[in-house]
Amino acid sequence: MSAHAKKSRPWSLSRGAVNGALVLVTLHTLLPLGWLLTAAAKNTPDLLGGNTLSLSNFHLTDNLHALATADGGIYFRWYLNSLLYAGGGALLCAFICVCAGYAFEVYTFRGQEKLFGLVLVGVLIPTTALALPMYLLASRIGIVNTFWAVFIPSLVFPFGVYLSRIFVSGYVPAEVLEAARMDGAGELRTFWSIGLRMVTPGFVTVFLFQFTAIWNNFFLPLVMLSNSKLFPVSLGLYSWNAQTRSFPEFYPLVVTGSLLAVLPLVVAFVALQRHWKAGLTAGSVK
C-alpha cells in the first residue's frame, strides 16, 4: 500500500462515518414527518389497518372537512388560541428579554451580576416543575381557567435574557451608544432607536425559541384550563386522542390536526431564517 493511500484512508473513513451519521439523523428527523404527511390523507380503516405509508386512498379533503366541522368547528378555535398564546406571548416575551439583556449589558448597578446569576438559575429549573406553583399563584389571584393563566407565565424566559445579553454584547458597540448620548439622545431613545434595531437578530432568535416552546406547551394548559374553548391545539388534540378508543373516527381528526399544527412552526422558521441564522452565528462565537 502506498504512502499516499495510508494517509488518505483515515480521512475517508472519517468522512464516511460522518456522512452515515448525517443520513441516520436525517432519516430519524424526516420519517415521522413523512408518516404524518401520508397518514393525514387516510381514513379510519387505513389508519387502523397499517396502510398509512401507502400513496393510495387519499381522503385528505374529507379529513379536512371533518376537522372543520367536528364539535362545531372547535379545532380552529384551538388553532386561534394557540396563535394568540404563542404569537402574542413570544413577541412580548422577546421584547422583555431584550430589554433585560440590554440593561444587564449596558448599565452598571449594585448587585448586577448576582441578579443575573439568579436569572441563570431559572434556566436550570424545568417548566413542568413550576406548573403546580404557578397554578397555586393563579388560583390565588383568580385567573385559573382563563386566557391569562397560560399567557402570563409564557412571558417568563430566563434563557432568553441570557441570549439577549450575549446578542447585545455582540451587536451593540458601546461607542455607538456613547455617540448617541453625546448627540443628546436620552436612554429610552437610545435603546429604542439604536439598541433594539441593532439587536434584531437576537430578538428574532428569542422570539422563535419562545414561540416554539409555547406552541408545543402541553402541561401548563393541562393544569390551568378546564374550559375546552380555551384549549390550545396541543391540549385539544390530546382530548380527542383520549376518545379514540371509544370513537375510532377521531383518529383521522387527530392525525390531520397534527399536520396542520406543524405548519405555523415551519412558516415562522422559513420566513425568519435570515434573521435567526445570523443570530445563531453570532451566539456561537461568544
PDB file of C-alpha atoms in Angstrom:
ATOM      1  CA  MET A   1       0.000   0.000   0.000  1.00  0.00           C
ATOM      2  CA  SER A   2       1.414   3.377  -0.988  1.00  0.00           C
ATOM      3  CA  ALA A   3       2.188   6.094   1.500  1.00  0.00           C
ATOM      4  CA  HIS A   4      -0.482   8.290  -0.091  1.00  0.00           C
ATOM      5  CA  ALA A   5      -3.178   5.595   0.408  1.00  0.00           C
ATOM      6  CA  LYS A   6      -2.137   5.138   4.046  1.00  0.00           C
ATOM      7  CA  LYS A   7      -2.605   8.878   4.626  1.00  0.00           C
ATOM      8  CA  SER A   8      -5.966   9.126   2.804  1.00  0.00           C
ATOM      9  CA  ARG A   9      -7.637   6.063   4.418  1.00  0.00           C
ATOM     10  CA  PRO A  10      -8.321   7.574   7.871  1.00  0.00           C
ATOM     11  CA  TRP A  11      -9.764  10.677   6.199  1.00  0.00           C
ATOM     12  CA  SER A  12     -12.115   8.559   4.018  1.00  0.00           C
ATOM     13  CA  LEU A  13     -13.325   6.523   6.980  1.00  0.00           C
ATOM     14  CA  SER A  14     -13.958   9.670   8.937  1.00  0.00           C
ATOM     15  CA  ARG A  15     -15.908  11.214   6.083  1.00  0.00           C
ATOM     16  CA  GLY A  16     -17.945   8.034   5.597  1.00  0.00           C
ATOM     17  CA  ALA A  17     -18.767   7.840   9.291  1.00  0.00           C
ATOM     18  CA  VAL A  18     -19.849  11.471   9.347  1.00  0.00           C
ATOM     19  CA  ASN A  19     -21.989  11.065   6.225  1.00  0.00           C
ATOM     20  CA  GLY A  20     -23.535   7.871   7.614  1.00  0.00           C
ATOM     21  CA  ALA A  21     -24.375   9.614  10.876  1.00  0.00           C
ATOM     22  CA  LEU A  22     -25.899  12.531   8.966  1.00  0.00           C
ATOM     23  CA  VAL A  23     -28.047  10.165   6.893  1.00  0.00           C
ATOM     24  CA  LEU A  24     -29.306   8.394  10.020  1.00  0.00           C
ATOM     25  CA  VAL A  25     -30.117  11.668  11.728  1.00  0.00           C
ATOM     26  CA  THR A  26     -31.864  12.957   8.600  1.00  0.00           C
ATOM     27  CA  LEU A  27     -33.980   9.799   8.314  1.00  0.00           C
ATOM     28  CA  HIS A  28     -34.761   9.906  12.023  1.00  0.00           C
ATOM     29  CA  THR A  29     -35.938  13.510  11.597  1.00  0.00           C
ATOM     30  CA  LEU A  30     -37.859  13.205   8.328  1.00  0.00           C
ATOM     31  CA  LEU A  31     -39.527   9.803   8.696  1.00  0.00           C
ATOM     32  CA  PRO A  32     -42.072  10.964  11.314  1.00  0.00           C
ATOM     33  CA  LEU A  33     -42.887  13.972   9.135  1.00  0.00           C
ATOM     34  CA  GLY A  34     -43.277  11.708   6.082  1.00  0.00           C
ATOM     35  CA  TRP A  35     -45.561   9.404   8.066  1.00  0.00           C
ATOM     36  CA  LEU A  36     -47.622  12.405   9.149  1.00  0.00           C
ATOM     37  CA  LEU A  37     -47.958  13.658   5.550  1.00  0.00           C
ATOM     38  CA  THR A  38     -49.306  10.354   4.252  1.00  0.00           C
ATOM     39  CA  ALA A  39     -51.320   9.412   7.340  1.00  0.00           C
ATOM     40  CA  ALA A  40     -53.181  12.738   7.269  1.00  0.00           C
ATOM     41  CA  ALA A  41     -54.761  11.652   3.971  1.00  0.00           C
ATOM     42  CA  LYS A  42     -56.048   8.290   5.269  1.00  0.00           C
ATOM     43  CA  ASN A  43     -59.418   7.341   6.645  1.00  0.00           C
ATOM     44  CA  THR A  44     -60.020   5.349   9.817  1.00  0.00           C
ATOM     45  CA  PRO A  45     -59.823   1.826   8.246  1.00  0.00           C
ATOM     46  CA  ASP A  46     -56.493   2.659   6.565  1.00  0.00           C
ATOM     47  CA  LEU A  47     -55.048   4.099   9.791  1.00  0.00           C
ATOM     48  CA  LEU A  48     -56.119   1.117  11.882  1.00  0.00           C
ATOM     49  CA  GLY A  49     -55.081  -1.313   9.118  1.00  0.00           C
ATOM     50  CA  GLY A  50     -51.495  -0.066   8.947  1.00  0.00           C
ATOM     51  CA  ASN A  51     -51.699   1.397   5.416  1.00  0.00           C
ATOM     52  CA  THR A  52     -50.516   4.814   6.438  1.00  0.00           C
ATOM     53  CA  LEU A  53     -47.351   4.917   4.306  1.00  0.00           C
ATOM     54  CA  SER A  54     -49.041   3.913   1.035  1.00  0.00           C
ATOM     55  CA  LEU A  55     -49.709   6.609  -1.561  1.00  0.00           C
ATOM     56  CA  SER A  56     -53.190   5.321  -2.479  1.00  0.00           C
ATOM     57  CA  ASN A  57     -56.648   6.008  -0.989  1.00  0.00           C
ATOM     58  CA  PHE A  58     -56.257   9.715  -0.415  1.00  0.00           C
ATOM     59  CA  HIS A  59     -59.023  11.234   1.740  1.00  0.00           C
ATOM     60  CA  LEU A  60     -57.334  14.483   2.696  1.00  0.00           C
ATOM     61  CA  THR A  61     -60.273  16.649   1.579  1.00  0.00           C
ATOM     62  CA  ASP A  62     -62.734  14.550   3.583  1.00  0.00           C
ATOM     63  CA  ASN A  63     -60.462  14.694   6.619  1.00  0.00           C
ATOM     64  CA  LEU A  64     -60.140  18.478   6.387  1.00  0.00           C
ATOM     65  CA  HIS A  65     -63.909  18.848   6.102  1.00  0.00           C
ATOM     66  CA  ALA A  66     -64.448  16.591   9.109  1.00  0.00           C
ATOM     67  CA  LEU A  67     -61.807  18.554  11.030  1.00  0.00           C
ATOM     68  CA  ALA A  68     -63.528  21.854  10.259  1.00  0.00           C
ATOM     69  CA  THR A  69     -66.990  20.618  11.287  1.00  0.00           C
ATOM     70  CA  ALA A  70     -66.209  18.376  14.284  1.00  0.00           C
ATOM     71  CA  ASP A  71     -67.687  19.683  17.553  1.00  0.00           C
ATOM     72  CA  GLY A  72     -68.926  22.821  15.820  1.00  0.00           C
ATOM     73  CA  GLY A  73     -65.518  23.662  14.325  1.00  0.00           C
ATOM     74  CA  ILE A  74     -63.766  23.870  17.674  1.00  0.00           C
ATOM     75  CA  TYR A  75     -60.429  22.793  16.179  1.00  0.00           C
ATOM     76  CA  PHE A  76     -59.895  26.194  14.557  1.00  0.00           C
ATOM     77  CA  ARG A  77     -60.879  27.834  17.838  1.00  0.00           C
ATOM     78  CA  TRP A  78     -57.999  25.890  19.402  1.00  0.00           C
ATOM     79  CA  TYR A  79     -55.800  26.957  16.486  1.00  0.00           C
ATOM     80  CA  LEU A  80     -56.622  30.625  17.065  1.00  0.00           C
ATOM     81  CA  ASN A  81     -55.961  30.191  20.800  1.00  0.00           C
ATOM     82  CA  SER A  82     -52.512  28.732  20.040  1.00  0.00           C
ATOM     83  CA  LEU A  83     -51.702  31.632  17.714  1.00  0.00           C
ATOM     84  CA  LEU A  84     -52.665  34.109  20.435  1.00  0.00           C
ATOM     85  CA  TYR A  85     -50.782  32.260  23.182  1.00  0.00           C
ATOM     86  CA  ALA A  86     -47.665  31.630  21.085  1.00  0.00           C
ATOM     87  CA  GLY A  87     -47.627  34.683  18.800  1.00  0.00           C
ATOM     88  CA  GLY A  88     -48.526  37.343  21.352  1.00  0.00           C
ATOM     89  CA  GLY A  89     -46.663  35.657  24.198  1.00  0.00           C
ATOM     90  CA  ALA A  90     -43.448  35.140  22.231  1.00  0.00           C
ATOM     91  CA  LEU A  91     -43.488  38.687  20.821  1.00  0.00           C
ATOM     92  CA  LEU A  92     -43.932  40.320  24.226  1.00  0.00           C
ATOM     93  CA  CYS A  93     -41.532  37.873  25.895  1.00  0.00           C
ATOM     94  CA  ALA A  94     -38.794  38.584  23.324  1.00  0.00           C
ATOM     95  CA  PHE A  95     -39.174  42.312  23.917  1.00  0.00           C
ATOM     96  CA  ILE A  96     -38.924  41.840  27.692  1.00  0.00           C
ATOM     97  CA  CYS A  97     -35.857  39.610  27.302  1.00  0.00           C
ATOM     98  CA  VAL A  98     -34.095  42.117  25.034  1.00  0.00           C
ATOM     99  CA  CYS A  99     -34.857  44.931  27.472  1.00  0.00           C
ATOM    100  CA  ALA A 100     -33.447  42.885  30.353  1.00  0.00           C
ATOM    101  CA  GLY A 101     -30.387  41.744  28.378  1.00  0.00           C
ATOM    102  CA  TYR A 102     -29.717  45.333  27.268  1.00  0.00           C
ATOM    103  CA  ALA A 103     -29.933  46.563  30.871  1.00  0.00           C
ATOM    104  CA  PHE A 104     -27.591  43.842  32.154  1.00  0.00           C
ATOM    105  CA  GLU A 105     -25.008  44.532  29.443  1.00  0.00           C
ATOM    106  CA  VAL A 106     -25.103  48.313  29.068  1.00  0.00           C
ATOM    107  CA  TYR A 107     -25.670  49.567  32.608  1.00  0.00           C
ATOM    108  CA  THR A 108     -23.795  49.036  35.855  1.00  0.00           C
ATOM    109  CA  PHE A 109     -25.741  48.815  39.098  1.00  0.00           C
ATOM    110  CA  ARG A 110     -25.408  47.276  42.547  1.00  0.00           C
ATOM    111  CA  GLY A 111     -25.938  43.510  42.596  1.00  0.00           C
ATOM    112  CA  GLN A 112     -25.872  43.324  38.803  1.00  0.00           C
ATOM    113  CA  GLU A 113     -24.028  40.031  38.454  1.00  0.00           C
ATOM    114  CA  LYS A 114     -25.810  38.428  41.411  1.00  0.00           C
ATOM    115  CA  LEU A 115     -29.155  39.296  39.881  1.00  0.00           C
ATOM    116  CA  PHE A 116     -28.013  37.929  36.523  1.00  0.00           C
ATOM    117  CA  GLY A 117     -26.864  34.746  38.272  1.00  0.00           C
ATOM    118  CA  LEU A 118     -30.334  34.444  39.782  1.00  0.00           C
ATOM    119  CA  VAL A 119     -31.793  34.665  36.270  1.00  0.00           C
ATOM    120  CA  LEU A 120     -29.451  31.889  35.148  1.00  0.00           C
ATOM    121  CA  VAL A 121     -30.701  29.690  37.992  1.00  0.00           C
ATOM    122  CA  GLY A 122     -34.111  29.939  36.352  1.00  0.00           C
ATOM    123  CA  VAL A 123     -32.644  28.285  33.236  1.00  0.00           C
ATOM    124  CA  LEU A 124     -31.926  25.158  35.279  1.00  0.00           C
ATOM    125  CA  ILE A 125     -35.479  24.733  36.563  1.00  0.00           C
ATOM    126  CA  PRO A 126     -37.750  22.701  34.232  1.00  0.00           C
ATOM    127  CA  THR A 127     -41.023  24.400  33.383  1.00  0.00           C
ATOM    128  CA  THR A 128     -43.028  21.314  34.363  1.00  0.00           C
ATOM    129  CA  ALA A 129     -41.717  21.648  37.924  1.00  0.00           C
ATOM    130  CA  LEU A 130     -43.129  25.182  38.058  1.00  0.00           C
ATOM    131  CA  ALA A 131     -46.588  24.273  36.753  1.00  0.00           C
ATOM    132  CA  LEU A 132     -48.117  23.436  40.139  1.00  0.00           C
ATOM    133  CA  PRO A 133     -46.688  26.521  41.957  1.00  0.00           C
ATOM    134  CA  MET A 134     -47.925  28.696  39.089  1.00  0.00           C
ATOM    135  CA  TYR A 135     -51.352  27.083  39.377  1.00  0.00           C
ATOM    136  CA  LEU A 136     -51.482  27.951  43.080  1.00  0.00           C
ATOM    137  CA  LEU A 137     -50.462  31.551  42.328  1.00  0.00           C
ATOM    138  CA  ALA A 138     -53.002  31.802  39.520  1.00  0.00           C
ATOM    139  CA  SER A 139     -55.665  30.393  41.812  1.00  0.00           C
ATOM    140  CA  ARG A 140     -54.804  32.994  44.456  1.00  0.00           C
ATOM    141  CA  ILE A 141     -55.290  35.892  42.027  1.00  0.00           C
ATOM    142  CA  GLY A 142     -58.320  34.298  40.376  1.00  0.00           C
ATOM    143  CA  ILE A 143     -57.162  33.735  36.787  1.00  0.00           C
ATOM    144  CA  VAL A 144     -57.331  29.917  36.649  1.00  0.00           C
ATOM    145  CA  ASN A 145     -59.249  28.674  33.615  1.00  0.00           C
ATOM    146  CA  THR A 146     -58.800  31.997  31.791  1.00  0.00           C
ATOM    147  CA  PHE A 147     -56.671  33.118  28.838  1.00  0.00           C
ATOM    148  CA  TRP A 148     -54.261  34.878  31.203  1.00  0.00           C
ATOM    149  CA  ALA A 149     -53.457  31.674  33.121  1.00  0.00           C
ATOM    150  CA  VAL A 150     -51.487  30.436  30.094  1.00  0.00           C
ATOM    151  CA  PHE A 151     -50.443  33.774  28.580  1.00  0.00           C
ATOM    152  CA  ILE A 152     -48.796  35.425  31.603  1.00  0.00           C
ATOM    153  CA  PRO A 153     -46.414  32.531  32.521  1.00  0.00           C
ATOM    154  CA  SER A 154     -45.265  32.416  28.879  1.00  0.00           C
ATOM    155  CA  LEU A 155     -43.715  35.883  29.292  1.00  0.00           C
ATOM    156  CA  VAL A 156     -41.006  34.467  31.584  1.00  0.00           C
ATOM    157  CA  PHE A 157     -37.991  33.088  29.681  1.00  0.00           C
ATOM    158  CA  PRO A 158     -34.673  33.199  31.627  1.00  0.00           C
ATOM    159  CA  PHE A 159     -32.683  31.649  28.778  1.00  0.00           C
ATOM    160  CA  GLY A 160     -33.947  34.440  26.527  1.00  0.00           C
ATOM    161  CA  VAL A 161     -32.487  37.017  28.911  1.00  0.00           C
ATOM    162  CA  TYR A 162     -29.158  35.196  28.779  1.00  0.00           C
ATOM    163  CA  LEU A 163     -29.212  35.083  24.977  1.00  0.00           C
ATOM    164  CA  SER A 164     -30.225  38.726  24.742  1.00  0.00           C
ATOM    165  CA  ARG A 165     -27.279  39.832  26.855  1.00  0.00           C
ATOM    166  CA  ILE A 166     -24.936  37.910  24.549  1.00  0.00           C
ATOM    167  CA  PHE A 167     -26.503  39.460  21.464  1.00  0.00           C
ATOM    168  CA  VAL A 168     -26.342  42.972  22.914  1.00  0.00           C
ATOM    169  CA  SER A 169     -22.667  42.403  23.719  1.00  0.00           C
ATOM    170  CA  GLY A 170     -22.005  41.324  20.123  1.00  0.00           C
ATOM    171  CA  TYR A 171     -24.229  43.676  18.154  1.00  0.00           C
ATOM    172  CA  VAL A 172     -24.329  46.943  20.107  1.00  0.00           C
ATOM    173  CA  PRO A 173     -20.900  48.643  20.420  1.00  0.00           C
ATOM    174  CA  ALA A 174     -20.520  50.878  23.454  1.00  0.00           C
ATOM    175  CA  GLU A 175     -19.049  53.591  21.222  1.00  0.00           C
ATOM    176  CA  VAL A 176     -22.297  53.866  19.254  1.00  0.00           C
ATOM    177  CA  LEU A 177     -24.360  54.284  22.429  1.00  0.00           C
ATOM    178  CA  GLU A 178     -21.906  56.864  23.766  1.00  0.00           C
ATOM    179  CA  ALA A 179     -22.094  58.825  20.491  1.00  0.00           C
ATOM    180  CA  ALA A 180     -25.907  58.827  20.697  1.00  0.00           C
ATOM    181  CA  ARG A 181     -25.770  60.163  24.259  1.00  0.00           C
ATOM    182  CA  MET A 182     -23.333  62.913  23.224  1.00  0.00           C
ATOM    183  CA  ASP A 183     -25.782  63.911  20.479  1.00  0.00           C
ATOM    184  CA  GLY A 184     -28.435  64.445  23.142  1.00  0.00           C
ATOM    185  CA  ALA A 185     -30.438  61.217  22.896  1.00  0.00           C
ATOM    186  CA  GLY A 186     -31.968  60.014  26.162  1.00  0.00           C
ATOM    187  CA  GLU A 187     -31.615  56.460  27.418  1.00  0.00           C
ATOM    188  CA  LEU A 188     -35.036  55.353  26.151  1.00  0.00           C
ATOM    189  CA  ARG A 189     -34.446  56.989  22.765  1.00  0.00           C
ATOM    190  CA  THR A 190     -31.005  55.355  22.531  1.00  0.00           C
ATOM    191  CA  PHE A 191     -32.443  51.928  23.325  1.00  0.00           C
ATOM    192  CA  TRP A 192     -35.471  52.222  21.031  1.00  0.00           C
ATOM    193  CA  SER A 193     -33.784  53.817  18.001  1.00  0.00           C
ATOM    194  CA  ILE A 194     -30.345  52.186  18.171  1.00  0.00           C
ATOM    195  CA  GLY A 195     -30.055  49.306  20.616  1.00  0.00           C
ATOM    196  CA  LEU A 196     -33.273  47.491  19.752  1.00  0.00           C
ATOM    197  CA  ARG A 197     -32.717  47.806  15.993  1.00  0.00           C
ATOM    198  CA  MET A 198     -29.116  46.615  16.129  1.00  0.00           C
ATOM    199  CA  VAL A 199     -30.066  43.548  18.145  1.00  0.00           C
ATOM    200  CA  THR A 200     -32.884  42.472  15.789  1.00  0.00           C
ATOM    201  CA  PRO A 201     -31.299  39.038  15.029  1.00  0.00           C
ATOM    202  CA  GLY A 202     -31.241  38.311  18.743  1.00  0.00           C
ATOM    203  CA  PHE A 203     -34.839  39.472  19.109  1.00  0.00           C
ATOM    204  CA  VAL A 204     -35.948  37.125  16.317  1.00  0.00           C
ATOM    205  CA  THR A 205     -33.962  34.216  17.754  1.00  0.00           C
ATOM    206  CA  VAL A 206     -35.512  34.614  21.199  1.00  0.00           C
ATOM    207  CA  PHE A 207     -38.951  35.011  19.586  1.00  0.00           C
ATOM    208  CA  LEU A 208     -38.599  31.749  17.657  1.00  0.00           C
ATOM    209  CA  PHE A 209     -37.350  29.805  20.684  1.00  0.00           C
ATOM    210  CA  GLN A 210     -40.249  31.003  22.812  1.00  0.00           C
ATOM    211  CA  PHE A 211     -42.822  30.679  20.003  1.00  0.00           C
ATOM    212  CA  THR A 212     -41.860  27.015  19.589  1.00  0.00           C
ATOM    213  CA  ALA A 213     -41.905  26.396  23.347  1.00  0.00           C
ATOM    214  CA  ILE A 214     -45.345  27.964  23.841  1.00  0.00           C
ATOM    215  CA  TRP A 215     -46.835  26.302  20.747  1.00  0.00           C
ATOM    216  CA  ASN A 216     -45.693  22.870  21.926  1.00  0.00           C
ATOM    217  CA  ASN A 217     -46.501  23.515  25.568  1.00  0.00           C
ATOM    218  CA  PHE A 218     -48.919  20.932  26.910  1.00  0.00           C
ATOM    219  CA  PHE A 219     -48.556  20.527  30.653  1.00  0.00           C
ATOM    220  CA  LEU A 220     -49.249  24.115  31.699  1.00  0.00           C
ATOM    221  CA  PRO A 221     -52.557  24.381  29.744  1.00  0.00           C
ATOM    222  CA  LEU A 222     -53.497  20.928  31.066  1.00  0.00           C
ATOM    223  CA  VAL A 223     -53.060  22.185  34.640  1.00  0.00           C
ATOM    224  CA  MET A 224     -54.593  25.620  34.143  1.00  0.00           C
ATOM    225  CA  LEU A 225     -57.535  25.064  31.797  1.00  0.00           C
ATOM    226  CA  SER A 226     -60.749  23.066  32.023  1.00  0.00           C
ATOM    227  CA  ASN A 227     -62.836  25.040  29.510  1.00  0.00           C
ATOM    228  CA  SER A 228     -62.328  23.349  26.128  1.00  0.00           C
ATOM    229  CA  LYS A 229     -62.921  26.654  24.303  1.00  0.00           C
ATOM    230  CA  LEU A 230     -59.651  27.970  25.800  1.00  0.00           C
ATOM    231  CA  PHE A 231     -57.563  24.932  24.857  1.00  0.00           C
ATOM    232  CA  PRO A 232     -54.518  25.330  22.592  1.00  0.00           C
ATOM    233  CA  VAL A 233     -54.125  22.873  19.714  1.00  0.00           C
ATOM    234  CA  SER A 234     -51.851  20.534  21.694  1.00  0.00           C
ATOM    235  CA  LEU A 235     -54.353  20.067  24.522  1.00  0.00           C
ATOM    236  CA  GLY A 236     -57.333  19.891  22.168  1.00  0.00           C
ATOM    237  CA  LEU A 237     -55.759  17.118  20.103  1.00  0.00           C
ATOM    238  CA  TYR A 238     -54.934  15.276  23.328  1.00  0.00           C
ATOM    239  CA  SER A 239     -58.586  15.422  24.381  1.00  0.00           C
ATOM    240  CA  TRP A 240     -59.640  13.997  21.007  1.00  0.00           C
ATOM    241  CA  ASN A 241     -56.948  11.342  21.153  1.00  0.00           C
ATOM    242  CA  ALA A 242     -58.266  10.215  24.557  1.00  0.00           C
ATOM    243  CA  GLN A 243     -61.588   9.421  22.871  1.00  0.00           C
ATOM    244  CA  THR A 244     -60.203   7.319  20.028  1.00  0.00           C
ATOM    245  CA  ARG A 245     -60.652   4.029  21.910  1.00  0.00           C
ATOM    246  CA  SER A 246     -64.392   4.584  22.143  1.00  0.00           C
ATOM    247  CA  PHE A 247     -64.745   6.552  18.907  1.00  0.00           C
ATOM    248  CA  PRO A 248     -62.192   5.414  16.271  1.00  0.00           C
ATOM    249  CA  GLU A 249     -63.466   8.070  13.858  1.00  0.00           C
ATOM    250  CA  PHE A 250     -61.380  10.581  15.851  1.00  0.00           C
ATOM    251  CA  TYR A 251     -58.132   9.033  14.522  1.00  0.00           C
ATOM    252  CA  PRO A 252     -58.153  10.960  11.196  1.00  0.00           C
ATOM    253  CA  LEU A 253     -59.057  14.156  13.048  1.00  0.00           C
ATOM    254  CA  VAL A 254     -56.089  13.801  15.399  1.00  0.00           C
ATOM    255  CA  VAL A 255     -53.609  12.990  12.614  1.00  0.00           C
ATOM    256  CA  THR A 256     -54.821  15.679  10.206  1.00  0.00           C
ATOM    257  CA  GLY A 257     -54.992  18.203  13.035  1.00  0.00           C
ATOM    258  CA  SER A 258     -51.405  17.339  13.996  1.00  0.00           C
ATOM    259  CA  LEU A 259     -50.262  18.009  10.433  1.00  0.00           C
ATOM    260  CA  LEU A 260     -51.907  21.445  10.396  1.00  0.00           C
ATOM    261  CA  ALA A 261     -50.422  22.182  13.820  1.00  0.00           C
ATOM    262  CA  VAL A 262     -46.903  21.860  12.404  1.00  0.00           C
ATOM    263  CA  LEU A 263     -47.433  24.493   9.706  1.00  0.00           C
ATOM    264  CA  PRO A 264     -47.033  27.696  11.813  1.00  0.00           C
ATOM    265  CA  LEU A 265     -43.654  26.479  13.104  1.00  0.00           C
ATOM    266  CA  VAL A 266     -42.443  25.736   9.570  1.00  0.00           C
ATOM    267  CA  VAL A 267     -43.699  29.085   8.258  1.00  0.00           C
ATOM    268  CA  ALA A 268     -42.101  31.007  11.143  1.00  0.00           C
ATOM    269  CA  PHE A 269     -38.687  29.370  10.720  1.00  0.00           C
ATOM    270  CA  VAL A 270     -38.689  29.738   6.926  1.00  0.00           C
ATOM    271  CA  ALA A 271     -39.923  33.339   6.921  1.00  0.00           C
ATOM    272  CA  LEU A 272     -37.442  34.473   9.586  1.00  0.00           C
ATOM    273  CA  GLN A 273     -34.495  32.274   8.642  1.00  0.00           C
ATOM    274  CA  ARG A 274     -32.340  35.196   7.523  1.00  0.00           C
ATOM    275  CA  HIS A 275     -32.526  36.732  10.996  1.00  0.00           C
ATOM    276  CA  TRP A 276     -32.235  33.627  13.189  1.00  0.00           C
ATOM    277  CA  LYS A 277     -29.333  32.224  11.163  1.00  0.00           C
ATOM    278  CA  ALA A 278     -27.427  35.454  11.746  1.00  0.00           C
ATOM    279  CA  GLY A 279     -28.410  35.342  15.397  1.00  0.00           C
ATOM    280  CA  LEU A 280     -27.246  31.781  15.951  1.00  0.00           C
ATOM    281  CA  THR A 281     -23.949  32.534  14.231  1.00  0.00           C
ATOM    282  CA  ALA A 282     -23.359  35.486  16.495  1.00  0.00           C
ATOM    283  CA  GLY A 283     -24.173  33.450  19.569  1.00  0.00           C
ATOM    284  CA  SER A 284     -21.827  30.663  18.567  1.00  0.00           C
ATOM    285  CA  VAL A 285     -18.733  32.855  18.644  1.00  0.00           C
ATOM    286  CA  LYS A 286     -19.451  34.384  22.034  1.00  0.00           C
TER     287      LYS A 286
END
